[in-house]
Coordinates of C-alpha atoms in Angstrom, one line a residue:
M1 CA -61.0 20.1 -13.5
G2 CA -59.2 17.2 -12.0
A3 CA -57.8 17.0 -8.5
G4 CA -54.6 18.8 -8.0
H5 CA -51.8 18.4 -5.5
S6 CA -49.5 21.0 -4.1
H7 CA -46.2 20.5 -2.3
G8 CA -44.8 23.0 0.2
D9 CA -41.5 22.6 2.1
R10 CA -43.0 19.7 4.1
P11 CA -45.0 16.7 2.8
S12 CA -48.5 16.4 4.2
L13 CA -48.4 12.9 5.6
G14 CA -49.4 14.4 8.9
P15 CA -47.7 14.0 12.3
A16 CA -46.1 10.8 13.4
P17 CA -48.1 8.7 15.8
R18 CA -47.1 8.7 19.4
R19 CA -45.7 5.1 19.4
L20 CA -43.5 6.0 16.4
R21 CA -42.2 9.1 18.1
V22 CA -41.4 7.1 21.2
L23 CA -39.5 4.5 19.1
V24 CA -37.5 7.3 17.4
A25 CA -36.6 8.8 20.7
L26 CA -35.4 5.5 22.0
L27 CA -33.2 5.1 19.0
V28 CA -31.8 8.6 19.1
A29 CA -31.3 9.0 22.9
P30 CA -28.4 6.4 23.2
L31 CA -26.6 8.1 20.3
V32 CA -27.0 11.5 21.9
L33 CA -25.8 10.2 25.2
A34 CA -22.8 8.4 23.7
T35 CA -21.8 11.5 21.7
V36 CA -22.0 13.7 24.8
V37 CA -19.9 11.2 26.8
G38 CA -17.4 11.0 23.9
L39 CA -17.1 14.8 23.8
V40 CA -16.5 15.0 27.5
V41 CA -13.9 12.2 27.6
L42 CA -12.0 13.2 24.5
W43 CA -12.2 17.0 24.9
P44 CA -8.7 18.5 24.8
D45 CA -7.4 20.1 28.0
G46 CA -5.4 22.7 26.1
D47 CA -2.0 22.3 27.7
L48 CA -0.2 20.7 24.8
Q49 CA 3.2 22.1 24.2
V50 CA 4.6 21.5 20.7
T51 CA 8.3 22.1 20.0
G52 CA 10.2 21.7 16.7
I53 CA 11.3 23.5 13.6
G54 CA 9.0 26.4 12.8
T55 CA 6.8 26.1 15.9
D56 CA 8.3 29.2 17.5
V57 CA 7.8 31.4 14.4
E58 CA 5.3 34.2 14.8
R59 CA 3.2 35.4 11.9
G60 CA 1.3 38.5 11.0
K61 CA -0.2 40.4 8.0
A62 CA 1.4 43.3 6.2
V63 CA 0.9 45.6 3.1
V64 CA 3.9 46.0 0.7
T65 CA 4.7 49.6 0.1
E66 CA 8.0 49.2 -1.9
V67 CA 10.1 46.4 -3.3
G68 CA 13.8 46.8 -4.0
E69 CA 17.2 45.0 -4.0
C70 CA 18.7 43.6 -0.8
R71 CA 21.7 45.4 0.7
N72 CA 23.8 42.3 0.5
D73 CA 25.6 41.0 -2.6
V74 CA 23.2 38.0 -3.2
D75 CA 22.2 38.0 -6.8
G76 CA 18.4 38.4 -7.2
C77 CA 17.7 39.0 -3.5
R78 CA 14.8 41.3 -2.9
L79 CA 13.8 43.3 0.2
A80 CA 10.4 45.0 0.7
Q81 CA 9.2 47.9 2.8
V82 CA 6.0 46.8 4.5
D83 CA 3.3 48.3 6.8
L84 CA 2.6 45.8 9.5
V85 CA -1.1 45.3 10.0
S86 CA -1.2 42.5 12.6
G87 CA 1.3 40.3 14.5
P88 CA 4.6 41.2 16.0
G89 CA 5.5 44.9 15.7
A90 CA 2.1 46.0 14.4
P91 CA 1.1 48.6 13.7
G92 CA 4.4 49.8 12.3
K93 CA 6.9 49.6 9.4
A94 CA 9.5 46.9 8.7
E95 CA 11.7 45.4 6.1
A96 CA 10.8 41.9 4.9
L97 CA 12.8 39.5 2.7
M98 CA 10.9 38.5 -0.4
P99 CA 11.2 35.2 -2.3
Y100 CA 13.5 35.1 -5.3
G101 CA 14.8 32.7 -7.8
P102 CA 13.1 30.6 -10.5
G103 CA 9.4 30.1 -9.8
A104 CA 9.3 32.6 -7.0
P105 CA 6.0 34.5 -6.7
E106 CA 6.0 38.1 -7.9
V107 CA 5.3 40.6 -5.1
A108 CA 4.5 44.2 -5.9
A109 CA 3.6 47.4 -4.0
G110 CA 0.1 47.2 -2.7
D111 CA 0.0 43.5 -2.2
R112 CA -1.3 42.2 1.1
I113 CA 1.0 39.4 2.4
V114 CA 1.6 37.2 5.4
V115 CA 5.0 37.6 7.0
S116 CA 6.9 35.4 9.4
Y117 CA 8.9 36.8 12.3
A118 CA 12.0 35.3 13.7
P119 CA 13.2 37.3 16.7
E120 CA 16.6 35.6 16.8
A121 CA 17.5 36.5 13.2
P122 CA 19.8 39.5 12.4
E123 CA 18.3 43.0 12.1
G124 CA 16.7 43.4 8.7
E125 CA 16.1 39.7 8.3
R126 CA 13.6 39.1 11.0
Y127 CA 10.6 39.5 8.8
A128 CA 10.1 37.4 5.7
F129 CA 7.4 36.8 3.1
Q130 CA 5.4 33.6 3.8
D131 CA 2.4 33.8 1.5
F132 CA -0.1 36.2 0.1
D133 CA -3.0 37.3 2.3
R134 CA -6.0 35.8 0.6
G135 CA -8.4 36.9 3.3
P136 CA -10.3 39.6 1.3
P137 CA -11.1 37.4 -1.8
L138 CA -12.0 34.4 0.4
L139 CA -14.3 36.6 2.4
T140 CA -16.0 37.9 -0.8
L141 CA -16.4 34.3 -2.1
T142 CA -17.9 33.3 1.3
I143 CA -20.4 36.1 1.2
L144 CA -21.4 35.1 -2.4
F145 CA -21.8 31.5 -1.3
A146 CA -24.0 32.5 1.7
V147 CA -26.2 34.8 -0.5
G148 CA -26.6 32.0 -3.0
V149 CA -27.6 29.5 -0.3
L150 CA -30.1 31.9 1.1
L151 CA -31.6 32.8 -2.3
L152 CA -32.1 29.2 -3.2
S153 CA -33.0 27.6 0.2
R154 CA -34.7 30.7 1.8
W155 CA -35.2 30.1 5.5
R156 CA -33.7 26.7 5.4
G157 CA -30.5 28.2 4.1
I158 CA -30.1 29.9 7.5
G159 CA -30.1 26.5 9.1
A160 CA -27.7 25.2 6.5
L161 CA -25.2 28.0 7.0
A162 CA -25.5 27.7 10.8
S163 CA -24.8 24.0 10.5
L164 CA -21.7 24.7 8.4
A165 CA -20.4 27.2 10.9
Y166 CA -21.0 24.8 13.7
S167 CA -19.2 22.0 11.9
L168 CA -16.1 24.1 11.3
V169 CA -16.0 25.4 14.9
L170 CA -16.3 21.9 16.3
I171 CA -13.5 20.7 14.1
A172 CA -11.3 23.6 15.1
M173 CA -12.0 23.5 18.8
F174 CA -12.4 19.8 19.4
T175 CA -11.2 17.5 16.5
L176 CA -7.8 19.0 15.7
P177 CA -6.7 19.7 19.3
A178 CA -7.9 16.3 20.5
I179 CA -5.9 14.5 17.8
M180 CA -2.9 16.6 18.5
E181 CA -3.0 15.7 22.2
G182 CA -2.7 12.0 21.2
S183 CA -6.3 10.8 21.4
S184 CA -7.3 8.1 19.0
P185 CA -8.0 9.9 15.6
L186 CA -10.7 7.3 14.7
A187 CA -12.5 7.7 18.0
V188 CA -12.3 11.5 17.7
A189 CA -13.6 11.4 14.1
V190 CA -16.5 9.1 15.1
V191 CA -17.5 11.5 17.9
T192 CA -17.1 14.5 15.6
A193 CA -19.2 12.9 12.9
A194 CA -21.9 12.0 15.4
A195 CA -21.9 15.5 16.9
I196 CA -22.1 17.1 13.5
M197 CA -24.8 14.7 12.3
L198 CA -27.0 15.2 15.3
V199 CA -27.0 19.0 15.1
T200 CA -26.7 19.7 11.3
L201 CA -29.4 17.3 10.1
Y202 CA -32.0 18.6 12.5
L203 CA -30.9 22.3 12.2
S204 CA -30.9 22.1 8.4
H205 CA -33.9 20.0 7.8
G206 CA -36.1 20.3 10.8
F207 CA -36.7 18.3 14.0
D208 CA -38.9 15.5 12.7
V209 CA -39.1 11.9 11.8
R210 CA -37.6 12.4 8.3
S211 CA -34.4 13.9 9.7
T212 CA -34.1 11.0 12.2
V213 CA -34.5 8.5 9.3
A214 CA -31.7 10.2 7.4
M215 CA -29.6 10.3 10.5
L216 CA -30.0 6.5 11.0
G217 CA -29.1 5.8 7.4
T218 CA -26.0 8.0 7.7
L219 CA -25.0 6.3 10.9
V220 CA -25.2 2.8 9.4
S221 CA -23.1 3.9 6.4
L222 CA -20.5 5.5 8.6
V223 CA -20.1 2.2 10.4
V224 CA -19.6 0.5 7.1
I225 CA -17.0 3.1 6.1
G226 CA -15.1 2.9 9.4
V227 CA -14.9 -0.9 9.4
L228 CA -13.8 -1.1 5.7
G229 CA -11.3 1.7 6.1
W230 CA -9.8 0.1 9.2
A231 CA -9.5 -3.3 7.5
F232 CA -8.0 -2.0 4.2
T233 CA -5.5 0.4 5.8
R234 CA -4.1 -2.5 7.7
V235 CA -4.1 -5.0 4.9
G236 CA -2.5 -2.4 2.6
H237 CA 0.2 -1.6 5.2
F238 CA -0.5 2.1 5.2
T239 CA 1.7 4.2 7.5
G240 CA 0.1 7.7 7.1
Q241 CA 3.5 9.3 6.5
V242 CA 3.0 10.2 2.9
D243 CA 3.5 13.9 2.5
E244 CA 5.3 16.9 4.0
G245 CA 2.4 17.7 6.4
S246 CA 2.2 14.2 8.0
Q247 CA 6.0 14.0 8.2
Y248 CA 6.1 17.4 9.9
I249 CA 3.4 16.4 12.3
S250 CA 5.3 13.2 13.2
G251 CA 8.4 15.4 13.9
I252 CA 6.7 17.9 16.3
A253 CA 4.0 15.7 17.7
A254 CA 5.1 12.1 17.9
Q255 CA 1.9 11.2 19.9
V256 CA -0.3 11.6 16.8
D257 CA -1.4 8.3 15.3
L258 CA -0.9 8.9 11.6
R259 CA -2.6 5.8 10.4
G260 CA -5.5 6.7 12.6
L261 CA -5.4 10.2 11.1
L262 CA -5.9 8.6 7.7
L263 CA -9.1 6.9 9.0
A264 CA -10.3 10.0 10.7
G265 CA -10.1 11.9 7.4
L266 CA -11.9 9.2 5.6
V267 CA -14.8 9.2 8.1
I268 CA -15.2 13.0 8.3
G269 CA -14.7 13.4 4.5
A270 CA -17.5 10.9 3.7
L271 CA -20.0 12.5 6.1
G272 CA -21.0 15.4 3.9
V273 CA -21.6 13.1 0.9
L274 CA -23.6 10.7 3.0
D275 CA -25.7 13.5 4.4
D276 CA -26.7 14.4 0.8
V277 CA -27.6 10.8 -0.2
T278 CA -29.6 9.9 2.9
V279 CA -31.5 13.2 3.0
T280 CA -32.4 12.9 -0.7
Q281 CA -33.5 9.3 -0.4
T282 CA -35.6 10.1 2.7
W283 CA -37.3 13.1 1.1
A284 CA -37.9 11.1 -2.1
V285 CA -39.7 8.4 -0.1
W286 CA -41.9 11.0 1.7
E287 CA -42.9 12.6 -1.5
L288 CA -43.8 9.3 -3.1
A289 CA -45.8 8.3 0.0
D290 CA -47.6 11.7 -0.1
L291 CA -48.7 11.1 -3.7
D292 CA -50.0 7.6 -3.1
A293 CA -52.7 6.9 -0.5
D294 CA -52.3 3.2 -1.1
A295 CA -48.5 3.1 -0.8
T296 CA -46.9 0.0 0.8
T297 CA -43.4 -0.5 2.2
R298 CA -42.5 -2.6 -0.8
S299 CA -43.9 -0.2 -3.4
L300 CA -42.2 2.8 -1.8
F301 CA -38.9 1.0 -1.5
T302 CA -39.0 -0.2 -5.1
R303 CA -39.9 3.2 -6.6
A304 CA -37.4 5.2 -4.4
M305 CA -34.6 2.8 -5.2
R306 CA -35.0 3.8 -8.9
I307 CA -34.1 7.3 -7.8
G308 CA -31.4 6.1 -5.5
R309 CA -29.6 4.1 -8.1
S310 CA -29.1 7.1 -10.3
H311 CA -28.2 9.3 -7.4
A312 CA -25.7 6.8 -6.1
A313 CA -24.0 6.4 -9.5
S314 CA -23.5 10.1 -9.9
T315 CA -22.4 10.7 -6.3
V316 CA -19.9 7.8 -6.4
N317 CA -18.4 9.2 -9.6
T318 CA -18.2 12.7 -8.0
L319 CA -16.5 11.3 -4.9
V320 CA -13.9 9.2 -6.7
L321 CA -13.1 12.0 -9.2
A322 CA -12.6 14.4 -6.3
Y323 CA -10.0 12.1 -4.7
V324 CA -8.4 11.6 -8.1
G325 CA -8.1 15.3 -8.6
A326 CA -6.3 15.6 -5.2
T327 CA -3.5 13.4 -6.6
L328 CA -3.4 14.8 -10.1
P329 CA -0.1 16.7 -9.7
L330 CA 1.6 13.6 -8.2
M331 CA 0.3 11.4 -11.0
L332 CA 1.8 13.8 -13.5
V333 CA 5.2 13.2 -11.8
F334 CA 4.7 9.5 -12.0
S335 CA 3.8 9.9 -15.7
A336 CA 7.0 11.9 -16.3
L337 CA 9.0 9.2 -14.7
D338 CA 7.3 6.6 -16.9
L339 CA 6.2 4.5 -14.0
P340 CA 3.8 1.6 -14.9
F341 CA 0.2 2.3 -13.7
Q342 CA 0.2 -0.7 -11.4
I343 CA 3.3 0.6 -9.6
A344 CA 2.2 4.3 -9.5
V345 CA -1.2 3.4 -8.0
S346 CA 0.5 1.3 -5.4
Q347 CA 2.4 4.2 -4.0
E348 CA 0.9 5.0 -0.6
I349 CA 0.2 8.7 -1.4
V350 CA -1.9 7.5 -4.3
A351 CA -3.2 4.3 -2.8
Q352 CA -4.7 6.1 0.2
E353 CA -6.8 8.3 -2.1
V354 CA -7.9 5.2 -3.9
V355 CA -9.0 3.6 -0.6
R356 CA -10.8 6.8 0.4
G357 CA -12.6 7.0 -2.9
L358 CA -13.6 3.3 -3.0
V359 CA -14.5 2.9 0.7
G360 CA -16.5 6.1 0.5
G361 CA -18.2 4.8 -2.6
L362 CA -19.1 1.6 -0.8
G363 CA -20.5 3.7 2.1
I364 CA -22.7 5.5 -0.4
L365 CA -23.8 2.3 -2.0
A366 CA -24.8 1.0 1.5
A367 CA -26.5 4.3 2.4
V368 CA -29.0 4.2 -0.5
P369 CA -30.8 0.8 0.3
V370 CA -30.5 1.1 4.0
T371 CA -31.9 4.6 4.2
T372 CA -34.6 3.8 1.6
A373 CA -35.7 0.8 3.5
I374 CA -36.0 2.6 6.8
A375 CA -37.8 5.6 5.2
A376 CA -40.2 3.3 3.3
L377 CA -41.0 1.4 6.5
V378 CA -41.8 4.6 8.4
A379 CA -43.6 6.4 5.6
S380 CA -45.8 3.5 4.9
R381 CA -46.9 3.5 8.6
L382 CA -47.7 7.2 8.2
V383 CA -49.8 6.6 5.1
R384 CA -51.9 4.0 6.9
Q385 CA -52.6 6.3 9.8
R386 CA -53.4 9.3 7.6
T387 CA -57.1 10.2 7.6
P388 CA -59.0 9.9 4.4
D389 CA -59.6 13.7 4.1
S390 CA -55.8 14.3 4.1
S391 CA -55.0 11.9 1.2
P392 CA -54.0 13.4 -2.2
S393 CA -57.2 12.2 -3.8
H394 CA -59.3 14.2 -1.4
R395 CA -57.4 17.5 -1.7
A396 CA -58.4 20.0 -4.4

């Protein structure tokens, strides 16, 4: 029988030589130091006071027990008896105004809802329906997602889930408060991306040279995205005030740089896609090198780029369609108004998604050759230092 070759979770190129490990450490150390300094300098102090419409409203959760007519003479007005589960007055019972009129959501007994509380309102009108409580179904979906990740990725899935949790906590505790306090959104986004990248790549894929190669490819691509995004948001005269959310933020927190916020979203939004591309390309190069004892930098780069071109094409398509989907309802409005395509796509709320999709796509296109070149260079060195007994042709 011919020689066989078996792959585990890790290719068998062997450990990196000491000189390569030192070089990798020298490349990573400044990035780690800069990220730590950025976190320290930009970390929010927590004393921001926000005032404006809606900022003094308290919220809680409740369960609807009965829905009936209001005691006033307003046609269609509905009032619900609710059991307060959390928030002001909980635990206890209260009356809450329900939405009514054309297009209003239907609320029935047994529904779990979120209620707002306005203490200055008249008795009987202090509580009002704000939205449905979607916590239970979202929790169920989260559990299904976590189980799926663990079943497919096994022990690596634990690292992936921990990385996801870390990313969300960092954004909640650092990114959002720092931007709200007036720090440069682009600087905050860069520090956030670096902090996420440093932890999640190693936590999800192991602390080795491959992860470092993927990180370097991701870093170069993020620089490309940041520079292109900065240039085209200025050339395109973007203001960042394109929807109710950004306009509301400008009203209650004038210190927030909305144009910078657009750039921050572009950088953070592209990070996850770049992680996928750079990790895939690095692992592809390692597998190719593991199969060929005579692999050179040139041959590894050429073969891995065949994989990368197909991956980049599908990923760019996915990214652009995701941004198009985000503006689909608005595009329907423009279609109903019979606006010419050139005018519709020039509207800032649509144009910013176009910029995000195209700039993110250019970042992906840069990530593939850059990451492949770095990975091929490193893997070919590992092939040359591999002992003859560890090459594929010598393994049964």
